[in-house]
Amino acid sequence: MIDALHAARHAASQEAQAPRPAPAWATFTAGLALLAQCAAAPAGAAGPVAAGTSLSANANGNANANANANANARPATRVPAARGVDLPASRGDAARFLSFASFGPSATDTDALMALGYTAWVDRQFTLPATSHRAHWEARDAQIQTATPGTTAGQDQVWESFWKQALNSEDQLRLRVAYALSQIFVISAIDGNVGDQPRAMAAWLDMLGANAFGSYRQLLEDVALHPLMGYYLSHIRNQKADPATGRIPDQNFARESMQLFSIGVLRLEPDGTPMLVNGQPVETYGPADVAGLSQVFTGFSFACANTSANCFFNGNTGGATPVSDPDRFFKRMQAYPQYHSTAVKSFLGVTIPAQTTANPAASLAVALDTLAAHSNVGPFLSRQLIQRLVTSNPSPAYVRDVAAVFDNNGSGQRGDLKAVVRAILLHPQARATGTASAKVREPVLRLSAYLRAFPHSSDTGWWRVGNTDNPNGSLGQTPLRSPSVFNFYRPGYTPPGTQTAAAGLVAPEMQLVNESSVSGWVNYMRDNLNSGVGQGNGTVNGVVLNRRDLQRNWAPEMALATQPTALVAAVADKLLYGRASATLTGEIATAVGKIAIPALNPQGTNQAAIDTAKLNRVRSAVLLVLASPEFLAAK
């Protein structure tokens, strides 16, 4: 991060917290309508979808998902009444809940939720042990080095672990909350200093998972002292001021620790709306606060055997036989008092007196205590967690209720993230339905929903999905690879010139939507349905495969291929959770039914052609649902 970006960051954060009208009924944006228009031709048809292409129903079975009709629908919000032990009213309701409490509903999790009820399911998730991404990376590293000496595991093995756990692990809620936290407390492998340390990236995910149900104050400390955050926001090896040279402490982390990780740039009411004084919003901090706080974050660097200059700057003891900690890129940074500022440090109304002897740990404790105790943290963090998990436009009452739990979990504890997550998921508005409660699915969550709805196997067992950065032929989004510290999208983003904007609503994930990403999603999923998901394998355990790593057995769906209406209903139930419109399912069933299935000839020699036609029907039904606005915006 460079200082030239600071003004832009400040403006972006102000936009994210800017006063907005009370939520009103809105239609989907023009960009979302375009997503529906790009439903691709059935598998086997010639050519990919070009950016900007609009496809309509025709004799070949292409289907227009009637985006405009769906976009203009304004259903009333429905808040379901509680039922006894809060069991879901239907499997569709259970699946919808799991769509924001996990990486997507699976049949097993839906069964468990139907049996346990919402509260018991959430409480059980809190008891499940965390999954270790670093353990996966290290196992893969050992295997790769054995197979090909001189090579090591890399970023791909981080994505392997991410997808393996997201698709298969039982601790779904922890993993989903950790993913949400990764988009608030952002590091990015786009930065080479981060990307060159994939083992530490896996450890970063573990750190977020370990804190997902813990203390916000502890999370803030673990973030501040993680070497990858030190690299990304440049406070590792940060030195005290030197008047002789004009050097001042780097201010990057000090600024972002306030702006993005704790209090934001505007003072907030308990319900998350901006506090107004004489009709004007009030800033939470100014340049003097940044300068004062930056002095706190001096004198921290690598875990090392001593506190020498060589350890501080290079991470090793120096000399003829330098010694370094092999875990220094993810072990908490240690204090180096000689590089820590002893000057008076004033910020946010707090003053740390001048220190006779430098005490970095004491300065840090005061700073983090001050940030964690600020009245803004509850509404600021609660609103973003609601957005990442449930809905883009939580009501002020929803934010207020969750923020109150952040302030006091009922036992006098502040910042209990377990209590906050429970409050978010079990709030009545979490189960409200309607356009204003919608949330556009970001690409990673689209793919995870698909893969959990239609379980695949991994030929290697490593779940080699790989890098999915490319918006033209992939997701346009890879976990831990956002373009900046502001994540892939801003929490207050509104697509300009849309009905969403006119209604005073936000649609953060729409910041990822453009013509390339729209056609890219359809082409990517069309390709996945045809060939499988992920990176290609040649020979695995002595078996020549020459296919992609993740494969689906479509036999259950092919059994319905001769019944287009039943097939589409089954697919829609898995992806739309009982909320598919009759218009959408009718149009898709009509399109699917136009894919001819030949009759078995007297010689019985055309069974392969029959099976191919059935499979094309299945693939087309799935693709058209995946391309529909009803899937792309969960309501």
XYZ file of C-alpha atoms in Angstrom:
635
model
C 0.000 0.000 0.000
C 1.337 3.450 -0.806
C 0.500 6.841 0.632
C -0.921 8.044 -2.673
C -3.836 5.676 -2.140
C -4.790 7.001 1.286
C -7.167 9.693 0.068
C -8.925 7.206 -2.192
C -9.221 4.732 0.679
C -10.715 7.382 2.915
C -13.271 8.308 0.260
C -14.141 4.666 -0.337
C -14.687 4.017 3.350
C -16.841 7.146 3.658
C -18.906 5.887 0.751
C -19.322 2.554 2.517
C -20.752 4.310 5.592
C -22.574 7.134 3.822
C -26.137 7.857 5.014
C -28.687 5.904 2.995
C -32.458 5.974 2.844
C -34.332 3.289 4.708
C -34.385 0.094 2.604
C -37.212 0.003 0.056
C -38.338 -2.628 -2.426
C -35.987 -2.742 -5.338
C -35.545 -4.691 -8.535
C -32.450 -6.492 -9.604
C -29.883 -4.334 -11.335
C -29.297 -4.249 -15.044
C -26.081 -6.193 -14.516
C -27.983 -8.986 -12.790
C -30.452 -9.114 -15.648
C -27.507 -9.531 -17.989
C -26.395 -12.534 -15.954
C -29.690 -14.210 -16.725
C -29.545 -13.330 -20.412
C -26.247 -15.165 -20.728
C -27.619 -18.665 -20.078
C -25.517 -20.698 -22.461
C -26.503 -23.208 -25.090
C -26.856 -26.836 -24.024
C -23.671 -28.855 -23.817
C -22.575 -29.841 -27.278
C -23.718 -26.626 -28.950
C -21.042 -24.750 -30.862
C -19.105 -21.863 -29.380
C -18.831 -20.162 -26.014
C -20.894 -17.194 -24.898
C -19.349 -13.899 -25.949
C -19.331 -10.925 -23.610
C -22.472 -8.932 -24.178
C -24.310 -11.776 -25.962
C -28.047 -11.981 -25.290
C -29.612 -15.393 -25.828
C -33.330 -16.025 -26.146
C -35.503 -19.109 -26.437
C -35.314 -20.894 -29.761
C -35.790 -24.269 -31.310
C -32.316 -25.392 -30.303
C -33.268 -25.305 -26.653
C -31.558 -22.073 -25.602
C -33.579 -20.403 -22.870
C -34.113 -16.803 -21.833
C -34.589 -16.842 -18.078
C -37.019 -13.935 -18.326
C -34.726 -11.720 -16.325
C -36.828 -8.614 -16.719
C -39.953 -10.283 -15.384
C -38.046 -11.594 -12.394
C -36.290 -8.288 -11.900
C -39.519 -6.336 -11.701
C -41.158 -8.648 -9.203
C -41.541 -7.018 -5.775
C -42.443 -9.768 -3.343
C -43.321 -8.791 0.186
C -40.833 -9.714 2.855
C -41.948 -12.693 4.936
C -40.600 -13.219 8.434
C -41.523 -16.774 9.471
C -42.989 -17.352 12.892
C -41.019 -19.431 15.363
C -41.999 -23.112 15.561
C -41.617 -24.849 18.869
C -37.976 -25.885 19.010
C -37.269 -23.702 15.940
C -37.298 -26.523 13.414
C -37.270 -25.357 9.782
C -40.718 -25.351 8.213
C -39.388 -27.110 5.116
C -36.248 -28.499 3.571
C -36.179 -25.399 1.404
C -36.071 -23.172 4.490
C -33.308 -25.341 5.945
C -31.315 -25.162 2.726
C -31.667 -21.385 2.540
C -30.351 -21.054 6.102
C -27.408 -23.285 5.224
C -26.662 -21.122 2.194
C -25.386 -18.434 4.543
C -24.256 -20.589 7.480
C -22.086 -22.866 5.334
C -20.527 -23.019 1.883
C -23.831 -24.319 0.576
C -26.440 -26.825 1.691
C -25.663 -30.495 1.326
C -28.201 -33.260 1.774
C -26.450 -34.374 4.975
C -26.428 -30.915 6.548
C -30.023 -30.310 5.523
C -31.049 -33.557 7.225
C -29.161 -32.544 10.371
C -30.745 -29.088 10.465
C -34.233 -30.515 9.944
C -33.670 -32.849 12.887
C -31.928 -30.438 15.265
C -33.502 -27.070 14.545
C -31.678 -23.805 13.930
C -30.351 -23.125 17.424
C -29.142 -26.649 18.138
C -27.480 -26.877 14.711
C -25.595 -23.615 15.293
C -24.598 -24.618 18.826
C -23.333 -27.979 17.567
C -21.214 -26.211 14.944
C -19.572 -24.210 17.716
C -18.339 -27.463 19.295
C -16.676 -28.889 16.182
C -12.870 -28.705 16.063
C -11.204 -26.396 13.568
C -9.751 -27.763 10.355
C -6.057 -27.053 9.690
C -5.146 -25.643 6.301
C -1.458 -25.604 7.227
C -1.566 -29.349 7.947
C -2.904 -29.942 4.438
C -0.250 -27.704 2.896
C 2.555 -29.417 4.792
C 1.318 -32.887 3.817
C 1.200 -31.833 0.179
C 4.628 -30.232 0.433
C 6.113 -33.465 1.719
C 4.431 -35.448 -1.041
C 5.547 -33.053 -3.778
C 9.144 -33.012 -2.541
C 9.194 -36.811 -2.438
C 7.803 -37.095 -5.940
C 9.973 -34.353 -7.421
C 12.993 -33.467 -5.282
C 13.844 -29.788 -5.357
C 10.234 -28.642 -5.748
C 7.845 -27.450 -3.060
C 4.163 -26.838 -2.567
C 2.869 -23.385 -3.486
C -0.268 -21.292 -3.605
C -2.163 -24.031 -5.426
C -1.977 -26.154 -2.311
C -3.569 -23.348 -0.297
C -6.514 -23.357 -2.711
C -6.636 -27.156 -2.517
C -7.079 -26.959 1.223
C -9.604 -24.151 0.969
C -11.824 -26.102 -1.415
C -11.302 -29.470 0.235
C -12.485 -28.063 3.560
C -15.224 -25.857 2.101
C -16.751 -28.798 0.255
C -16.211 -31.626 2.720
C -15.435 -30.548 6.271
C -18.042 -30.803 8.974
C -17.096 -27.493 10.638
C -18.895 -25.513 7.964
C -19.905 -22.537 10.084
C -16.379 -21.884 11.348
C -15.011 -22.114 7.809
C -17.668 -19.777 6.435
C -17.107 -17.202 9.198
C -13.338 -17.432 8.664
C -13.921 -16.735 4.965
C -16.021 -13.705 5.908
C -13.266 -12.475 8.223
C -10.713 -12.913 5.418
C -12.675 -10.312 3.472
C -12.621 -7.819 6.350
C -9.085 -8.430 7.657
C -7.559 -8.593 4.209
C -4.180 -9.824 3.075
C -3.633 -10.699 -0.570
C -1.285 -13.023 -2.411
C -1.317 -10.488 -5.234
C 1.371 -8.852 -3.092
C 4.483 -10.922 -3.757
C 5.656 -10.681 -0.143
C 2.463 -12.501 0.840
C 2.161 -14.773 -2.167
C 5.713 -16.038 -1.774
C 4.771 -17.526 1.628
C 1.995 -20.050 0.885
C 2.602 -22.020 4.097
C 2.046 -18.822 6.061
C -1.065 -18.083 3.975
C -2.472 -21.429 5.079
C -1.565 -20.515 8.664
C -3.380 -17.178 8.207
C -6.560 -19.072 7.345
C -6.025 -21.226 10.425
C -5.641 -18.103 12.557
C -8.930 -16.708 11.273
C -10.636 -20.035 11.917
C -9.232 -20.209 15.443
C -10.640 -16.753 16.169
C -13.956 -17.125 14.332
C -15.815 -17.967 17.564
C -13.422 -16.257 19.928
C -12.681 -12.752 21.165
C -12.587 -9.800 18.789
C -9.810 -8.279 20.891
C -7.717 -11.419 20.482
C -8.448 -11.502 16.743
C -7.293 -7.900 16.409
C -4.049 -8.716 18.213
C -3.399 -11.834 16.161
C -3.980 -9.859 12.971
C -1.705 -7.018 14.105
C 1.156 -9.379 14.962
C 0.916 -11.730 11.995
C 3.966 -11.333 9.750
C 1.893 -11.535 6.565
C -0.196 -8.588 7.716
C 3.085 -6.932 8.666
C 4.252 -7.381 5.091
C 0.953 -6.445 3.473
C 0.436 -3.239 5.440
C 4.138 -2.576 5.927
C 4.494 -2.439 9.697
C 6.913 -5.346 9.990
C 10.383 -3.816 10.624
C 8.671 -0.450 11.225
C 11.080 1.886 13.034
C 10.670 4.823 15.374
C 11.119 8.348 14.068
C 14.608 9.645 13.353
C 14.740 13.467 13.364
C 18.233 13.423 11.881
C 17.073 11.726 8.694
C 13.453 12.868 8.743
C 12.202 9.296 8.968
C 8.749 8.840 10.494
C 6.988 5.566 11.349
C 5.064 3.922 8.534
C 1.396 4.837 8.969
C -0.230 2.212 6.770
C -1.320 -0.342 9.359
C -2.238 2.369 11.873
C -4.660 3.839 9.361
C -6.200 0.574 8.179
C -6.469 -0.841 11.691
C -8.938 1.977 12.350
C -10.532 2.447 8.946
C -11.092 -1.181 7.980
C -10.528 -3.434 10.993
C -12.280 -1.677 13.860
C -14.024 1.715 13.851
C -14.391 2.981 10.278
C -14.130 6.626 9.301
C -17.514 7.910 10.568
C -18.956 7.844 14.070
C -21.907 5.469 14.169
C -25.096 5.166 16.122
C -25.700 1.769 17.743
C -27.785 0.760 14.723
C -24.937 1.450 12.297
C -26.316 4.667 10.859
C -23.963 7.665 10.860
C -24.028 9.879 13.935
C -24.924 13.441 12.971
C -23.882 16.634 14.709
C -25.617 19.728 13.377
C -26.816 17.572 10.507
C -23.304 16.490 9.501
C -21.464 13.190 9.949
C -18.538 13.111 12.352
C -15.196 11.520 11.496
C -13.819 8.973 13.918
C -10.178 9.920 13.534
C -7.874 12.398 11.862
C -4.242 12.637 10.718
C -3.005 13.223 14.266
C -4.620 9.958 15.419
C -2.967 8.064 12.561
C 0.405 9.589 13.392
C 0.054 8.822 17.104
C -1.077 5.246 16.534
C 1.675 4.621 13.993
C 4.239 5.084 16.771
C 2.670 2.150 18.602
C 3.332 -0.160 15.652
C 7.103 0.335 15.716
C 9.657 -2.194 16.851
C 7.911 -5.388 15.742
C 9.483 -7.938 13.423
C 10.205 -11.624 12.916
C 10.190 -14.227 15.665
C 13.895 -14.871 16.165
C 16.418 -16.218 18.636
C 17.358 -12.735 19.849
C 16.505 -9.069 19.291
C 19.558 -8.127 17.258
C 19.474 -5.847 14.245
C 19.988 -8.844 12.003
C 16.930 -10.565 13.462
C 14.897 -7.369 13.119
C 15.774 -6.690 9.497
C 16.524 -10.141 8.113
C 14.811 -12.661 10.378
C 18.057 -14.461 11.260
C 20.851 -14.148 13.773
C 23.507 -13.299 11.195
C 27.151 -14.265 11.490
C 28.944 -17.196 9.923
C 26.112 -19.609 10.713
C 22.899 -17.565 10.741
C 19.952 -19.149 12.507
C 16.344 -18.380 11.560
C 13.031 -19.723 12.766
C 11.460 -21.780 9.950
C 8.041 -20.641 11.178
C 8.920 -16.939 11.251
C 6.485 -16.043 8.475
C 3.484 -17.027 10.563
C 4.670 -16.940 14.175
C 3.579 -13.791 15.983
C 5.998 -10.940 15.481
C 8.179 -10.239 18.495
C 9.101 -6.890 20.027
C 12.437 -5.186 19.422
C 12.524 -2.379 22.012
C 15.438 -0.507 20.406
C 13.288 0.236 17.356
C 10.145 1.184 19.270
C 9.146 4.806 19.768
C 9.413 6.075 23.345
C 7.694 9.364 22.479
C 4.252 10.404 23.735
C 1.626 8.585 21.671
C -1.809 10.222 21.447
C -4.741 8.813 19.482
C -8.522 8.547 19.817
C -8.523 10.527 23.052
C -5.946 8.293 24.730
C -2.364 9.218 25.560
C 0.479 6.812 26.244
C 3.074 8.803 28.185
C 6.664 8.984 27.075
C 8.533 5.834 28.054
C 11.888 5.954 29.805
C 12.477 2.405 28.593
C 10.837 1.333 25.364
C 7.964 -1.064 26.037
C 6.391 -2.153 22.746
C 4.078 -4.726 24.368
C 2.592 -2.177 26.763
C 2.038 0.349 23.969
C 0.386 -2.298 21.818
C -1.929 -3.413 24.625
C -3.177 0.132 25.205
C -3.734 0.680 21.479
C -5.638 -2.552 20.880
C -7.670 -2.139 24.073
C -8.636 1.355 22.902
C -9.697 0.182 19.458
C -11.617 -2.848 20.761
C -13.484 -0.727 23.338
C -14.566 1.963 20.862
C -18.332 2.305 20.546
C -18.119 2.055 16.756
C -16.747 -1.477 16.652
C -20.025 -3.249 17.430
C -22.127 -1.691 14.655
C -19.203 -1.414 12.221
C -18.181 -5.068 12.428
C -21.713 -6.429 12.914
C -23.024 -4.828 9.745
C -20.175 -6.224 7.677
C -20.560 -9.724 9.098
C -24.298 -9.621 8.382
C -23.500 -8.528 4.836
C -20.950 -11.279 4.306
C -23.209 -14.006 5.724
C -26.866 -13.087 5.247
C -27.992 -9.947 3.428
C -26.426 -6.926 1.773
C -28.940 -4.520 3.298
C -29.556 -5.321 6.958
C -32.062 -3.038 8.613
C -30.852 -0.651 11.318
C -32.761 -2.783 13.840
C -30.891 -5.926 12.726
C -27.530 -4.161 13.064
C -28.532 -2.673 16.436
C -29.555 -6.044 17.848
C -26.340 -7.759 16.772
C -24.165 -4.830 17.889
C -25.799 -5.003 21.321
C -24.645 -8.618 21.579
C -21.153 -7.550 20.535
C -21.186 -4.997 23.360
C -22.431 -7.565 25.895
C -22.949 -11.253 25.233
C -25.308 -11.516 28.188
C -22.507 -12.409 30.584
C -20.751 -9.062 30.563
C -18.238 -10.014 27.864
C -17.558 -7.610 25.000
C -16.537 -8.774 21.553
C -17.622 -12.418 21.880
C -17.694 -13.425 18.209
C -19.467 -16.707 18.933
C -22.354 -14.752 20.431
C -22.263 -12.318 17.503
C -22.443 -15.120 14.920
C -25.298 -16.749 16.816
C -27.159 -13.424 16.962
C -26.692 -12.890 13.220
C -27.911 -16.328 12.194
C -30.794 -16.659 14.644
C -32.178 -13.141 14.236
C -35.699 -13.189 12.725
C -34.530 -11.014 9.840
C -31.987 -13.664 8.840
C -34.920 -15.772 7.677
C -36.863 -12.929 6.082
C -37.374 -13.259 2.345
C -37.859 -10.670 -0.338
C -35.924 -8.514 -2.752
C -34.664 -6.137 -0.059
C -33.271 -9.116 1.849
C -31.400 -10.380 -1.203
C -27.670 -10.917 -1.460
C -25.850 -11.349 -4.741
C -23.720 -14.472 -4.589
C -20.046 -13.776 -5.072
C -18.330 -16.155 -7.520
C -16.560 -18.308 -4.906
C -19.863 -18.946 -3.133
C -21.617 -19.739 -6.414
C -19.109 -22.480 -7.150
C -19.184 -23.855 -3.611
C -23.001 -23.940 -3.640
C -22.939 -25.897 -6.902
C -20.293 -28.363 -5.720
C -22.051 -29.014 -2.414
C -25.446 -29.365 -4.088
C -24.015 -31.845 -6.597
C -21.153 -33.584 -4.751
C -18.091 -34.349 -6.823
C -15.210 -36.690 -6.110
C -11.541 -35.742 -6.433
C -9.446 -38.155 -8.465
C -6.332 -37.238 -6.503
C -8.053 -36.630 -3.171
C -6.427 -33.171 -3.123
C -9.345 -31.138 -4.579
C -7.254 -29.350 -7.178
C -9.542 -26.442 -8.079
C -6.563 -24.110 -8.516
C -6.340 -20.391 -9.153
C -9.653 -18.910 -10.342
C -8.579 -15.292 -10.932
C -9.508 -15.063 -14.611
C -12.921 -13.373 -15.055
C -13.178 -14.405 -18.699
C -12.916 -18.148 -18.249
C -13.104 -18.732 -14.511
C -14.553 -17.086 -11.383
C -12.703 -13.774 -11.463
C -12.082 -14.358 -7.755
C -9.665 -16.524 -5.775
C -9.690 -16.606 -1.966
C -6.880 -14.485 -0.459
C -6.167 -12.804 -3.811
C -8.189 -9.592 -3.664
C -6.843 -6.644 -5.671
C -6.352 -4.462 -2.579
C -6.858 -4.183 1.168
C -10.422 -3.130 0.321
C -11.292 -6.703 -0.641
C -12.921 -7.652 -3.942
C -15.767 -5.207 -3.339
C -16.664 -2.437 -0.916
C -19.434 -2.999 1.651
C -21.189 0.186 0.522
C -20.944 -0.362 -3.233
C -24.024 0.518 -5.283
C -24.051 -0.152 -9.049
C -24.468 3.324 -10.591
C -27.566 4.131 -12.583
C -29.529 1.109 -11.358
C -32.817 0.540 -9.585
C -30.778 -0.729 -6.651
C -29.190 2.716 -6.382
C -32.528 4.457 -6.804
C -33.967 2.397 -3.952
C -31.104 3.376 -1.636
C -29.785 -0.181 -1.448
C -26.274 -1.547 -1.805
C -25.057 -4.583 -3.737
C -21.391 -5.054 -2.799
C -20.782 -8.180 -4.869
C -22.003 -6.395 -7.994
C -18.651 -4.621 -8.030
C -17.315 -7.887 -9.511
C -19.936 -7.958 -12.269
C -19.196 -6.781 -15.786
C -19.736 -8.168 -19.275
C -16.567 -10.245 -19.112
C -17.416 -11.786 -15.750
C -21.012 -12.468 -16.826
C -20.060 -14.418 -19.923
C -17.062 -15.844 -18.062
C -19.288 -17.415 -15.373
C -21.545 -19.087 -17.926
C -18.648 -20.341 -20.034
C -16.766 -21.537 -16.954
C -19.717 -23.524 -15.645
C -20.578 -24.848 -19.105
C -16.993 -26.096 -19.313
C -17.154 -27.539 -15.785
C -20.336 -29.414 -16.590
C -18.784 -30.851 -19.727
C -15.355 -31.746 -18.406
C -15.291 -31.585 -14.614
C -13.867 -28.927 -12.307
C -10.316 -27.893 -11.553
C -6.870 -28.717 -12.811
C -6.182 -31.592 -15.158
C -4.637 -34.875 -14.114
C -2.684 -37.248 -16.315
C -1.889 -40.490 -14.497
C -3.059 -40.892 -10.902
C -1.866 -43.912 -8.874
C -0.919 -45.717 -12.035
C -4.255 -45.069 -13.752
C -4.287 -42.919 -16.885
C -7.138 -40.432 -16.464
C -6.371 -37.343 -18.565
C -9.245 -35.426 -17.069
C -9.958 -32.726 -14.507
C -9.658 -33.518 -10.841
C -13.259 -33.010 -9.656
C -15.815 -35.290 -11.306
C -19.547 -35.797 -10.806
C -21.536 -38.982 -11.337
C -24.764 -37.631 -12.860
C -26.658 -40.936 -12.644
C -29.348 -39.619 -10.224
C -30.170 -36.734 -12.551
C -29.928 -38.825 -15.727
C -32.646 -41.073 -14.308
C -34.968 -38.056 -14.671
C -33.754 -36.963 -18.092
C -36.806 -38.280 -19.926
C -39.009 -36.093 -17.681
C -37.862 -32.486 -18.232
C -40.242 -31.010 -15.683
C -39.172 -33.436 -12.952
C -35.515 -33.009 -13.866
C -35.660 -29.225 -13.679
C -37.612 -29.377 -10.411
C -34.955 -31.627 -8.857
C -32.125 -29.359 -10.026
C -33.928 -26.210 -8.902
C -34.611 -27.670 -5.450
C -30.886 -28.279 -4.985
C -29.857 -24.790 -6.109
C -32.864 -22.540 -5.398
C -34.166 -24.197 -2.222
C -37.841 -24.437 -3.128
C -38.067 -20.811 -4.268
C -37.850 -21.237 -8.034
C -40.500 -19.321 -9.920
C -42.883 -21.232 -12.160
C -41.797 -18.993 -15.029
C -38.156 -19.948 -14.657
C -38.681 -23.686 -14.239
C -41.220 -23.739 -17.056
C -38.892 -22.032 -19.514
C -35.948 -24.231 -18.584
C -38.055 -27.409 -18.813
C -39.256 -26.362 -22.260
C -35.689 -25.699 -23.405
C -34.408 -28.967 -21.959
C -37.247 -30.901 -23.547
C -36.156 -29.696 -26.986
C -32.952 -31.685 -26.689
C -34.016 -34.853 -28.500
C -33.337 -38.264 -27.000
C -33.222 -40.899 -29.741
C -35.188 -44.103 -29.376
C -33.226 -47.283 -28.903
C -32.810 -48.906 -32.302
C -33.667 -52.573 -32.875
C -30.007 -53.525 -32.837
C -29.441 -51.725 -29.515
C -26.347 -50.071 -30.947
C -27.208 -46.422 -30.170
C -27.263 -46.578 -26.367
C -24.231 -44.277 -26.216
C -26.108 -41.637 -28.217
C -29.109 -41.967 -25.896
C -26.920 -41.542 -22.825
C -25.213 -38.526 -24.361
C -28.547 -36.866 -25.049
C -29.726 -37.537 -21.508
C -26.500 -36.122 -20.116
C -26.889 -33.036 -22.296
C -30.349 -32.518 -20.830
C -28.957 -32.750 -17.310
C -26.074 -30.417 -18.028
C -28.373 -27.902 -19.710
C -30.852 -27.913 -16.837
C -28.086 -27.310 -14.301
C -26.400 -24.619 -16.391
C -29.585 -22.654 -16.992
C -30.426 -22.650 -13.291
C -26.874 -21.564 -12.457
C -27.185 -18.702 -14.968
C -30.548 -17.525 -13.639
C -31.010 -14.402 -11.495
C -32.847 -16.561 -8.969
C -29.591 -18.419 -8.288
C -27.240 -15.469 -8.660
C -29.116 -13.392 -6.102
C -30.189 -15.427 -3.085
C -33.363 -14.086 -1.470
